[in-house]
Amino acid sequence: MTERELAFLSVAEAGRKIRSRQLSPVDLIEACVARSQRIDPLLGSLVTLMHDTARKQARAAAEEIARGHWTGPLHGIPLTYKDIVATAGTRTTAGSRVLKDWIPDRDAAVVSKLRAAGAITLGKAALSEFTFAGGSGPNDFVKAPRNPWNRSFEAGGSSNGSAVGVAAGLALASIGSDSGGSIRIPAAFCGVVGLKPTYGRVTRTGVVPLSYSMDHLGPITRSVEDAALLLDAMCGADPSDRTTLSAPPPAQPFASALKRPVRGFRVGLLSSYMEGVGIDEETSTAFDVARRILGSLGMSLREVKAPHIAYASAAGYNTIMRVEAFEHHFAMLRDHRAEYGQAFRNIARGGLITAHEYLRAQKARALICTEIRSVFDEVDLIALPVTATSPGGGGYAQEGTDVKVRKGALSHGAAYTAPFNLTGEPAISIPCGFNRAGVPIGLQLVARAFREDTLLAAAHAYERATEWHTRQPQDAA
């Protein structure tokens, strides 16, 4: 196989070849290393290269497999981690000058879990500073990666380096974080799969926080099957992260849920909310086609109502997230203000929010959670776009992540994603088309809390009925 063919293998395909000894983890790592050295200088998806570490782990994996000790489908698979995920002995910067010299003494819990499953650590992925999306500024420590489909544009935020690297064939998968859409939006803009699990499904121990009550960790991959395989290895209770203790263990591996029939699944549409947010013509067309495909698979589509979801971005992103971020950053803002870049203005605003405003936001959150739970009494899934528009589409600013659509009062770039960080339901972005600039468009599916099995089954069925996920960007030149 050529270097490109190796680097664009799915996790599942590579895992099968490694198990059958058709492929050595060493050869797979060398393909990814060569591509990252040649292509990433033009994309900027990686903050820290860990090629020596990856080669050492690949040789160890090859020796283990040769002795008959195969740990599972992730054994020998190269991954990157968003650079808020602590890696022992390797700097973890959170994309900020404030932490540019921080070298953790232990791995984050999710790294330990994936290493136990045999995964190889290839590098640390770029991100918006401290995961606060909003474009990059001239003073930022890490510049926003370029979109591999069209380098005139960025790739959203904040897990942009993770999505760019996976889409460009620099790693087979990556672990990102999502506090308002930060896995799903970059995944949509890069034409890959981004899964935000249920709040509490995956431990966050050893991860630099943004918002305690809205942060989620999840995989960015090239297929739904790959996302399921990574989630199987990542999930589980962690006494050090008490939010995980309420997560029921899955009855069976998530990868096995892909075989579940989807005929009869009920899919809810929030058309009145979409009218308020607004949507550009290309995204609207792609979403309409995606809805018809869901229907052709035997799913029934119906309108549902969640009248107060319109307050989700204001309550969650603008209030709760900023208050929680400010609380975490207070001492660092006090002592290292000059070292912050673009994130400073976003985080510092949290110190200006009053207790009255915070309480009102929490009341709105409770109301929205109740409404969404009621929606899931009627349906199994909700279908929405990931964003109102995509880079190069109608009205999208070339730099930054806010969208400006001709109609709609709620033009925030995370208006379609942030509600489900507020409520905690699992959500996935899967490719559903391209815009006039050649940049991908994403379809979002949302399921009831802790029903990733339903979510993955539906997403996999849609993926098999389409070809968007099979397309690859041309190598940067």
PDB file of N, CA, C and O in Angstrom, residues 15 27-28 44 99 122 130 146 236 240 267 293 326 333 391 400 419 435 439 464:
ATOM      1  N   GLY A  15      -7.151  -1.824  11.971  1.00  0.00           N
ATOM      2  CA  GLY A  15      -7.158  -2.800  13.053  1.00  0.00           C
ATOM      3  C   GLY A  15      -7.260  -4.226  12.550  1.00  0.00           C
ATOM      4  O   GLY A  15      -6.584  -5.135  13.060  1.00  0.00           O
ATOM      5  N   ASP A  27       4.845   0.354  10.109  1.00  0.00           N
ATOM      6  CA  ASP A  27       4.629   0.923   8.777  1.00  0.00           C
ATOM      7  C   ASP A  27       3.516   1.960   8.799  1.00  0.00           C
ATOM      8  O   ASP A  27       3.595   2.990   8.104  1.00  0.00           O
ATOM      9  N   LEU A  28       2.479   1.707   9.579  1.00  0.00           N
ATOM     10  CA  LEU A  28       1.370   2.652   9.676  1.00  0.00           C
ATOM     11  C   LEU A  28       1.830   3.966  10.299  1.00  0.00           C
ATOM     12  O   LEU A  28       1.504   5.056   9.806  1.00  0.00           O
ATOM     13  N   GLY A  44      -1.004  23.286   9.846  1.00  0.00           N
ATOM     14  CA  GLY A  44      -0.883  23.708  11.244  1.00  0.00           C
ATOM     15  C   GLY A  44      -1.784  22.975  12.202  1.00  0.00           C
ATOM     16  O   GLY A  44      -2.296  23.569  13.149  1.00  0.00           O
ATOM     17  N   LEU A  99       0.464  28.243  29.350  1.00  0.00           N
ATOM     18  CA  LEU A  99       0.868  26.884  29.703  1.00  0.00           C
ATOM     19  C   LEU A  99       1.932  26.332  28.755  1.00  0.00           C
ATOM     20  O   LEU A  99       2.108  25.116  28.667  1.00  0.00           O
ATOM     21  N   LEU A 122       0.445   9.876  18.705  1.00  0.00           N
ATOM     22  CA  LEU A 122       1.214  10.432  17.601  1.00  0.00           C
ATOM     23  C   LEU A 122       1.580  11.897  17.810  1.00  0.00           C
ATOM     24  O   LEU A 122       2.608  12.368  17.319  1.00  0.00           O
ATOM     25  N   PHE A 130      -7.369  27.743  25.057  1.00  0.00           N
ATOM     26  CA  PHE A 130      -8.172  27.281  26.191  1.00  0.00           C
ATOM     27  C   PHE A 130      -9.555  26.806  25.752  1.00  0.00           C
ATOM     28  O   PHE A 130     -10.513  26.872  26.517  1.00  0.00           O
ATOM     29  N   ARG A 146      -5.542  25.508   9.039  1.00  0.00           N
ATOM     30  CA  ARG A 146      -6.258  25.769   7.799  1.00  0.00           C
ATOM     31  C   ARG A 146      -7.112  24.565   7.426  1.00  0.00           C
ATOM     32  O   ARG A 146      -6.777  23.414   7.723  1.00  0.00           O
ATOM     33  N   GLY A 236     -16.675   4.766  30.653  1.00  0.00           N
ATOM     34  CA  GLY A 236     -16.585   4.052  31.915  1.00  0.00           C
ATOM     35  C   GLY A 236     -16.420   4.981  33.101  1.00  0.00           C
ATOM     36  O   GLY A 236     -15.957   6.109  32.970  1.00  0.00           O
ATOM     37  N   SER A 240     -12.290   9.599  40.050  1.00  0.00           N
ATOM     38  CA  SER A 240     -11.710  10.936  40.092  1.00  0.00           C
ATOM     39  C   SER A 240     -12.556  11.961  39.357  1.00  0.00           C
ATOM     40  O   SER A 240     -12.322  13.161  39.482  1.00  0.00           O
ATOM     41  N   VAL A 267     -37.731  10.378  14.118  1.00  0.00           N
ATOM     42  CA  VAL A 267     -36.785  11.494  14.049  1.00  0.00           C
ATOM     43  C   VAL A 267     -37.548  12.807  14.169  1.00  0.00           C
ATOM     44  O   VAL A 267     -38.473  13.074  13.397  1.00  0.00           O
ATOM     45  N   ILE A 293     -33.067  11.081   2.930  1.00  0.00           N
ATOM     46  CA  ILE A 293     -32.344   9.823   3.049  1.00  0.00           C
ATOM     47  C   ILE A 293     -32.725   9.104   4.338  1.00  0.00           C
ATOM     48  O   ILE A 293     -32.929   7.881   4.344  1.00  0.00           O
ATOM     49  N   PHE A 326     -14.328  31.473  33.959  1.00  0.00           N
ATOM     50  CA  PHE A 326     -13.687  32.519  34.757  1.00  0.00           C
ATOM     51  C   PHE A 326     -13.279  31.977  36.126  1.00  0.00           C
ATOM     52  O   PHE A 326     -12.191  32.295  36.630  1.00  0.00           O
ATOM     53  N   LEU A 333      -5.590  34.434  35.280  1.00  0.00           N
ATOM     54  CA  LEU A 333      -5.869  35.754  34.720  1.00  0.00           C
ATOM     55  C   LEU A 333      -5.228  36.852  35.562  1.00  0.00           C
ATOM     56  O   LEU A 333      -4.712  37.844  35.050  1.00  0.00           O
ATOM     57  N   PRO A 391     -17.809  27.466   6.050  1.00  0.00           N
ATOM     58  CA  PRO A 391     -16.838  28.394   5.468  1.00  0.00           C
ATOM     59  C   PRO A 391     -16.930  28.442   3.945  1.00  0.00           C
ATOM     60  O   PRO A 391     -16.914  27.422   3.274  1.00  0.00           O
ATOM     61  N   GLY A 400     -12.769  33.509  11.670  1.00  0.00           N
ATOM     62  CA  GLY A 400     -13.657  33.510  12.817  1.00  0.00           C
ATOM     63  C   GLY A 400     -14.734  32.455  12.691  1.00  0.00           C
ATOM     64  O   GLY A 400     -14.840  31.756  11.695  1.00  0.00           O
ATOM     65  N   PRO A 419     -27.110  23.886  22.434  1.00  0.00           N
ATOM     66  CA  PRO A 419     -28.196  23.416  23.308  1.00  0.00           C
ATOM     67  C   PRO A 419     -27.935  22.051  23.932  1.00  0.00           C
ATOM     68  O   PRO A 419     -28.354  21.792  25.071  1.00  0.00           O
ATOM     69  N   ASN A 435     -20.234  22.760   0.024  1.00  0.00           N
ATOM     70  CA  ASN A 435     -20.730  24.054  -0.447  1.00  0.00           C
ATOM     71  C   ASN A 435     -19.956  24.513  -1.677  1.00  0.00           C
ATOM     72  O   ASN A 435     -19.100  23.798  -2.207  1.00  0.00           O
ATOM     73  N   VAL A 439     -16.066  23.172   0.640  1.00  0.00           N
ATOM     74  CA  VAL A 439     -15.934  22.864   2.068  1.00  0.00           C
ATOM     75  C   VAL A 439     -17.120  22.002   2.497  1.00  0.00           C
ATOM     76  O   VAL A 439     -18.267  22.269   2.111  1.00  0.00           O
ATOM     77  N   ARG A 464     -23.836   4.656   5.415  1.00  0.00           N
ATOM     78  CA  ARG A 464     -23.787   3.595   4.406  1.00  0.00           C
ATOM     79  C   ARG A 464     -24.630   3.935   3.184  1.00  0.00           C
ATOM     80  O   ARG A 464     -24.379   3.425   2.089  1.00  0.00           O
TER      81      ARG A 464
END
